[in-house]
Each structure stands twice: as structure tokens, then as C-alpha cells.
Rosetta silent file (secondary structure, phi, psi, omega in degrees, C-alpha in Angstrom):
SEQUENCE: MVDTGSSCSILPLRFSSNKPQLSNISLYAVNQSPIKTYGQTSLTLDLALRRNFKWNFVIADLPHTILGADFLHHYSLMVDVRRQRLVDTTTSLSTPACESTAAILSPSFFVTATSYQFHTLLASFPELTDLSFKPTQTVHSTQHFITTTGLPVFSRPSKLAPDRLKKARAAFEHMLSSSVLYAFF
SCORE:     score description
SCORE:     0.000 S_00000001
   1 L     0.000  133.809  175.413   -4.243   14.250   -0.484 S_00000001
   2 E   -93.590  124.260 -177.962   -2.317   11.399   -2.125 S_00000001
   3 L  -130.790  101.899 -178.542   -0.231    9.540    0.452 S_00000001
   4 L   -69.956  -13.747  177.814    1.794    6.599   -0.848 S_00000001
   5 L   -87.374   -9.272  178.896    2.739    5.743    2.735 S_00000001
   6 L   -88.306  129.474 -176.452   -0.865    5.184    3.762 S_00000001
   7 L   -79.361  -15.750  177.891   -1.966    1.582    3.364 S_00000001
   8 L  -141.240  161.205 -177.737   -5.648    2.445    2.916 S_00000001
   9 L   -90.338  137.677 -170.732   -7.745    5.296    1.555 S_00000001
  10 E  -121.991  139.428  171.029   -9.488    7.539    4.083 S_00000001
  11 E  -116.364  126.471  179.757  -12.527    9.807    3.945 S_00000001
  12 E   -62.172  148.880 -178.786  -12.814   12.322    6.813 S_00000001
  13 H   -56.822  -35.075 -176.754  -15.829   11.940    9.088 S_00000001
  14 H   -64.038  -19.693  178.829  -17.068   15.434    8.181 S_00000001
  15 H   -92.565   -2.318 -178.582  -17.772   14.263    4.589 S_00000001
  16 L   -81.686  134.863  179.961  -19.884   11.297    5.676 S_00000001
  17 L   -88.042  -16.090 -179.195  -23.623   11.639    5.159 S_00000001
  18 L   -83.231  159.661  175.231  -24.472    8.835    7.602 S_00000001
  19 L   -68.620  127.289 -175.388  -24.855    9.209   11.348 S_00000001
  20 L   -67.113  127.833  172.886  -21.426    8.413   12.815 S_00000001
  21 L  -134.132  129.714 -178.544  -21.148    5.099   14.641 S_00000001
  22 L   -56.290  142.080 -176.640  -17.804    3.729   15.735 S_00000001
  23 L  -111.482  165.327  178.755  -16.637    0.816   13.608 S_00000001
  24 L   -89.057    4.541  174.998  -14.513   -2.240   14.380 S_00000001
  25 L   -73.760  124.804 -177.411  -11.977   -1.281   11.683 S_00000001
  26 L  -105.544  123.035  176.580   -8.767   -0.478   13.555 S_00000001
  27 E  -122.909  146.856  179.164   -6.343    2.064   12.156 S_00000001
  28 E  -131.937  142.817  173.531   -3.157    3.358   13.708 S_00000001
  29 L   -76.854  172.342 -177.335   -0.961    6.327   12.908 S_00000001
  30 L   -62.436  -26.149  177.971    2.766    5.844   12.476 S_00000001
  31 L   -87.395   13.876  177.368    3.276    6.709   16.159 S_00000001
  32 L    69.487   11.770  174.903    0.915    3.802   17.059 S_00000001
  33 L   -79.482  139.567 -177.596   -1.860    6.104   18.307 S_00000001
  34 E   -71.437  148.391  175.876   -5.327    4.766   17.410 S_00000001
  35 E  -115.774  124.877 -179.682   -7.471    6.515   14.804 S_00000001
  36 L   -68.266  136.011  178.959  -11.246    6.346   15.306 S_00000001
  37 E  -122.894  154.080 -175.094  -13.110    4.813   12.352 S_00000001
  38 E  -132.736   40.291  177.049  -16.784    4.918   11.411 S_00000001
  39 E    92.706 -159.247 -178.328  -17.215    2.225    8.764 S_00000001
  40 E  -132.379  157.706  174.245  -16.772    2.417    5.012 S_00000001
  41 E  -144.141  149.511 -179.612  -18.398    4.190    2.110 S_00000001
  42 E  -100.976  131.296  179.139  -18.128    3.772   -1.636 S_00000001
  43 E  -130.268  151.407  172.437  -17.352    6.801   -3.800 S_00000001
  44 E  -111.344  121.366 -176.461  -16.762    7.341   -7.504 S_00000001
  45 E  -104.583  143.769  171.583  -13.986    9.844   -8.191 S_00000001
  46 E  -114.631  107.197 -177.128  -13.290   11.840  -11.333 S_00000001
  47 L  -100.666   20.689 -178.685   -9.597   12.734  -11.312 S_00000001
  48 L    59.879   39.315  177.645   -9.617   14.271  -14.826 S_00000001
  49 L  -118.761   22.685  177.255   -8.003   11.141  -16.266 S_00000001
  50 L    61.209   23.358  170.263  -10.892   10.305  -18.663 S_00000001
  51 L  -155.974  155.428  179.528  -12.182    7.473  -16.498 S_00000001
  52 E   -94.837  150.722 -177.101  -13.995    7.203  -13.194 S_00000001
  53 E  -121.717  108.385  178.903  -12.491    5.536  -10.141 S_00000001
  54 E   -94.908  131.388 -175.545  -14.882    3.707   -7.808 S_00000001
  55 E  -152.143  149.690  174.541  -13.400    2.882   -4.406 S_00000001
  56 E   -91.889  120.597  179.961  -14.362    1.964   -0.846 S_00000001
  57 E  -104.146  143.248  171.952  -13.029    4.517    1.629 S_00000001
  58 E   -83.183  129.051  177.450  -12.646    4.023    5.375 S_00000001
  59 E   -85.742  122.181 -174.600  -14.414    6.845    7.226 S_00000001
  60 E  -139.890  162.921 -179.518  -12.028    8.088    9.906 S_00000001
  61 L   -84.445   71.075  178.445  -11.449   10.938   12.307 S_00000001
  62 L  -130.647  155.387 -177.157   -8.789   12.685   10.189 S_00000001
  63 L   -79.475  -19.247 -174.173   -8.708   16.215    8.746 S_00000001
  64 L  -124.411  149.841  168.411   -7.868   15.244    5.138 S_00000001
  65 L   -73.967  137.851 -179.532   -9.101   12.820    2.508 S_00000001
  66 E  -124.562  124.442  167.634   -6.298   10.376    1.710 S_00000001
  67 E   -91.981  109.561 -174.057   -5.857    8.398   -1.486 S_00000001
  68 L   -91.221 -178.411 -178.785   -3.676    5.603   -0.188 S_00000001
  69 H   -61.966  -29.815  178.957   -1.382    3.024   -1.731 S_00000001
  70 H   -62.148  -44.582  179.235   -4.290    0.561   -2.026 S_00000001
  71 H   -66.906  -47.197 -178.715   -6.138    2.906   -4.408 S_00000001
  72 H   -60.754  -43.015 -179.276   -3.017    3.848   -6.371 S_00000001
  73 H   -67.192  -44.914 -176.947   -2.010    0.213   -6.821 S_00000001
  74 H   -60.494  -41.116 -177.267   -5.470   -0.998   -7.815 S_00000001
  75 L   -98.476   10.932  178.597   -5.865    1.619  -10.551 S_00000001
  76 L    53.963   48.256  177.318   -2.175    1.629  -11.632 S_00000001
  77 E  -100.138  144.049 -177.398   -1.701    5.275  -10.708 S_00000001
  78 E  -125.504  138.446  177.498    1.767    6.702  -10.166 S_00000001
  79 E   -92.867  118.407  176.721    2.786    9.792   -8.223 S_00000001
  80 E  -100.330   96.180 -174.762    5.301   11.897  -10.169 S_00000001
  81 L   -69.148  -40.094 -177.378    6.756   14.066   -7.420 S_00000001
  82 L   -61.759  -45.492 -178.366    9.226   15.892   -9.642 S_00000001
  83 L   -94.430    3.753  178.529    6.613   17.081  -12.149 S_00000001
  84 L    49.912   65.221  179.100    3.887   17.328   -9.486 S_00000001
  85 E  -152.787  162.565  175.147    1.306   15.182  -11.212 S_00000001
  86 E  -107.938  124.454 -173.661   -0.656   11.960  -10.893 S_00000001
  87 E  -110.123  128.859  173.866   -0.027    9.595  -13.823 S_00000001
  88 E   -89.455  105.926 -176.093   -2.453    6.913  -15.002 S_00000001
  89 L   -73.361  -13.697  176.682   -0.077    4.207  -16.263 S_00000001
  90 L   -75.248  -43.346 -176.451   -2.956    2.382  -17.980 S_00000001
  91 L  -106.464   -6.200 -176.684   -3.862    5.281  -20.285 S_00000001
  92 L    63.994   18.367  175.777   -0.605    7.316  -20.034 S_00000001
  93 E   -91.518  158.477  177.457   -2.668   10.372  -19.086 S_00000001
  94 E  -139.098  158.552  177.290   -1.741   12.639  -16.203 S_00000001
  95 E  -130.435  138.324 -177.818   -3.428   15.248  -14.079 S_00000001
  96 E   -67.032  149.821  176.939   -1.634   18.119  -12.342 S_00000001
  97 L  -133.727  167.835  175.941   -1.222   18.041   -8.586 S_00000001
  98 L  -134.358  157.639  179.715    0.165   20.466   -6.061 S_00000001
  99 L   -66.934  139.310  179.414    2.098   20.034   -2.859 S_00000001
 100 L   -78.806  143.299  174.138   -0.084   19.757    0.187 S_00000001
 101 L   -72.202  -15.327  178.674    0.270   22.323    2.925 S_00000001
 102 L   -91.999   10.699 -176.586   -0.146   19.366    5.294 S_00000001
 103 H   -59.417  -32.965  179.462    2.963   17.652    3.893 S_00000001
 104 H   -64.608  -32.322 -177.665    4.886   18.415    7.083 S_00000001
 105 H   -88.297   -3.809 -170.385    2.273   16.501    9.070 S_00000001
 106 H   -56.484  -33.565  178.012    2.053   13.536    6.710 S_00000001
 107 H   -59.020  -27.439  179.582    3.959   11.043    8.903 S_00000001
 108 H   -74.648   -9.134  179.635    1.156   11.340   11.461 S_00000001
 109 H  -106.529    4.187  175.150   -1.305   10.152    8.804 S_00000001
 110 L   -65.348  128.934 -170.591    0.503    6.988    7.724 S_00000001
 111 L  -121.709  136.450  170.537   -2.071    4.335    8.378 S_00000001
 112 E  -130.573  139.377 -179.192   -1.844    0.616    8.899 S_00000001
 113 E   -91.375  138.792 -179.230   -4.829   -1.592    9.549 S_00000001
 114 L   -69.860  -16.857  178.822   -4.658   -4.108   12.385 S_00000001
 115 L   -71.344  -14.199  177.951   -6.377   -6.674   10.219 S_00000001
 116 L   -67.802  145.243 -169.450   -3.171   -6.947    8.251 S_00000001
 117 L   -58.662  -35.945 -171.085   -1.339  -10.153    9.032 S_00000001
 118 L  -106.702   11.877 -176.442    1.880   -8.668   10.372 S_00000001
 119 H   -61.279  -45.934 -177.983    0.631   -5.627   12.284 S_00000001
 120 H   -66.563  -35.943  177.221    1.069   -7.157   15.736 S_00000001
 121 H   -65.713  -44.727  179.424    4.523   -8.428   14.838 S_00000001
 122 H   -65.118  -36.172  179.544    5.532   -5.010   13.523 S_00000001
 123 H   -64.954  -25.905  179.498    4.086   -3.335   16.621 S_00000001
 124 L   -79.564   -6.168  176.282    6.436   -5.402   18.800 S_00000001
 125 L  -127.002   72.157 -174.409    9.429   -3.807   17.020 S_00000001
 126 H   -63.251  -21.706  179.664    8.696   -0.052   17.128 S_00000001
 127 H   -65.203  -19.357  178.663   12.254    0.808   16.083 S_00000001
 128 H   -72.825  -28.774  179.907   11.391   -0.414   12.574 S_00000001
 129 L  -104.174    5.608  177.926    8.814    2.345   12.095 S_00000001
 130 L   -70.036  130.163 -176.426   10.795    5.005   13.966 S_00000001
 131 L   -88.300    5.418 -176.547   11.453    7.952   11.640 S_00000001
 132 L   -79.880  -20.279  178.050   14.629    9.128   13.408 S_00000001
 133 L    52.615   48.311  177.285   16.934    6.805   11.392 S_00000001
 134 L   -85.533  127.712  176.485   19.539    6.466   14.126 S_00000001
 135 L   -67.838  140.600 -179.184   22.228    3.899   13.283 S_00000001
 136 L  -106.421  149.731  177.505   22.427    1.182   15.901 S_00000001
 137 L   -86.286  141.529  175.864   25.527   -0.539   17.183 S_00000001
 138 L   -72.931  132.014 -176.400   25.815   -4.289   16.840 S_00000001
 139 L  -102.069   15.791  178.168   25.737   -5.850   20.313 S_00000001
 140 L  -144.451  168.362 -179.376   27.295   -9.179   19.347 S_00000001
 141 L  -112.392   16.460 -178.558   30.313  -10.481   17.466 S_00000001
 142 L   -73.362  132.663  175.397   28.550  -13.226   15.509 S_00000001
 143 L  -127.212  142.033 -179.284   29.322  -13.337   11.799 S_00000001
 144 L  -109.179  135.792  177.790   27.699  -15.654    9.271 S_00000001
 145 L  -132.074  142.884  171.449   29.545  -17.186    6.331 S_00000001
 146 L  -116.028  110.269 -178.856   28.416  -19.490    3.553 S_00000001
 147 L   -83.920  125.344  179.185   31.402  -21.363    2.221 S_00000001
 148 L  -122.684  143.601  175.938   31.043  -22.273   -1.430 S_00000001
 149 L  -136.558  151.651  176.203   33.341  -24.322   -3.633 S_00000001
 150 L    77.480 -173.532 -179.590   33.168  -25.332   -7.254 S_00000001
 151 L   -76.938  153.935  176.373   30.747  -24.241   -9.933 S_00000001
 152 L   -66.422  151.874  177.812   27.168  -23.273   -9.126 S_00000001
 153 L   -67.639  136.860 -174.077   24.545  -25.979   -9.489 S_00000001
 154 L  -143.204  142.693  174.530   22.927  -25.694  -12.902 S_00000001
 155 L  -144.916  135.540  179.350   20.156  -27.375  -14.826 S_00000001
 156 L   -68.942  140.225  176.066   18.846  -26.474  -18.265 S_00000001
 157 L   -70.109  146.693  177.604   15.229  -25.296  -18.337 S_00000001
 158 L  -133.048  158.178 -179.325   12.806  -27.622  -20.055 S_00000001
 159 L   -72.220  147.711  174.526    9.220  -27.252  -21.247 S_00000001
 160 L   -78.209  153.135  173.175    6.371  -28.425  -19.058 S_00000001
 161 L   -63.486  147.443 -175.315    4.113  -31.189  -20.229 S_00000001
 162 H   -53.541  -40.676 -179.879    0.937  -29.686  -21.818 S_00000001
 163 H   -68.094  -38.135  178.106   -1.359  -30.800  -18.973 S_00000001
 164 H   -70.517  -37.669  177.068    1.010  -29.380  -16.328 S_00000001
 165 H   -62.051  -40.853  179.023    1.415  -26.150  -18.314 S_00000001
 166 H   -62.674  -44.213  178.963   -2.378  -25.767  -18.431 S_00000001
 167 H   -65.756  -41.594  179.985   -2.637  -26.248  -14.636 S_00000001
 168 H   -64.586  -43.520  177.990    0.249  -23.835  -13.997 S_00000001
 169 H   -60.606  -44.047  179.693   -1.302  -21.172  -16.261 S_00000001
 170 H   -61.996  -40.706  179.450   -4.666  -21.569  -14.507 S_00000001
 171 H   -64.677  -43.291  179.049   -2.974  -21.216  -11.105 S_00000001
 172 H   -66.890  -40.281  177.424   -1.127  -18.050  -12.191 S_00000001
 173 H   -61.479  -41.266  178.301   -4.281  -16.556  -13.725 S_00000001
 174 H   -62.905  -44.646  179.922   -6.137  -17.229  -10.470 S_00000001
 175 H   -65.752  -37.513  177.240   -3.360  -15.563   -8.433 S_00000001
 176 H   -66.099  -43.101 -177.816   -3.318  -12.559  -10.794 S_00000001
 177 H   -71.032  -27.747  179.643   -7.095  -12.122  -10.667 S_00000001
 178 L   -95.479   10.957  176.954   -7.203  -12.399   -6.869 S_00000001
 179 L    61.078   24.829  172.786   -4.309   -9.898   -6.470 S_00000001
 180 L   -79.390  -30.924 -177.083   -2.062  -12.446   -4.770 S_00000001
 181 L  -127.246  142.458 -179.273    0.404  -11.970   -7.616 S_00000001
 182 L  -121.629  138.360  177.204    1.080   -8.805   -9.610 S_00000001
 183 L   -91.775  129.534 -179.485    2.389   -8.524  -13.167 S_00000001
 184 L  -112.928   45.583  177.776    5.072   -5.863  -13.638 S_00000001
 185 L  -138.576    0.000    0.000    5.279   -5.807  -17.437 S_00000001
């Protein structure tokens, strides 16, 4: 099952060939209930897109295999819901998909890992992940204004010195290669 709301890719415990031992990887469903995990395993997938996809899956106590947003992002795959297909944006190839019968249950499989930097902060505000979408009333009368006068501040762009340009390019290349920064062109 492809789940763009899942932050990591999951392999059900029943598909693991190793003896199950609980792992220290912590996963939580959208309702904040813990999901038992049993380590990681590496698999190579053939999705009929003329290339193989090698990925590390978290082994968890879930009924379905999940290709999460981490996998889709890494391999530049796009879910085309309207045409029911998975599109490889690198090669422009696509493979047909079908709606899952478990689609009704999918919110219970949204996964976030506690190792992520903001998990504890997000957990302290459960209304942010609540799926009921109830509008809330403002409980204060504070309004914020930024008063501006005159023309906006403006400065013409100028070229960087060659040595600074070289350092800036190296820094951007490093951020792109370490997935800190993503190119959208």
C-alpha cells in the first residue's frame, strides 16, 4: 500500500524472515497509540518501472506493507490518484495501481517516528493531528498589525566574488547531496 501520509516505509512482521525481537525504533499511529517494531530490513523492489528500488523498511506489527513518503521522495515517485497510478518522475514511466480496500483504515496507519526532532512538541498539541477539523473560536481579542509606510526596501542583486561563489556552490552541493536541501526543478 502506498501511503503518502506515512513518514516511513513499513514491512509487516509476518514477512520478516528473522526471529522477531522488539526494537528501539518507536512508531506511533495518528491516534498516538504505539506500534511495536522489530528492527529494519533491506529489500529491493521491482515496481515495473524499469529500475529496481532498494530501501530499508521498518519491520512493524501492522497488517499491510506501506511505501511511505520517505520512499516516494527518495526515488522521486508521485502518486496520481485520479488516474490510479504510480509515476516515476525521473523516467516519466508509470505503473497502474488500484485503490486499497484498507483505504478507510488508512488514518490509523499514519506513522511518525519519535526520533524526529519535533515529535514530542507535536504530541503536546494533539489538536493539530486531530482529523475532525472542528473550527475553534478565538479566546482573545489580540490583533497584530505591521504598519508600513513608504516604498519597500530594495537593493539590486550583484554577482558574488569568484571565491565566495565557489564556497557557496560547494555548500549548496553538500546540502543537496545530504538531503538537507531539495531541488524542485
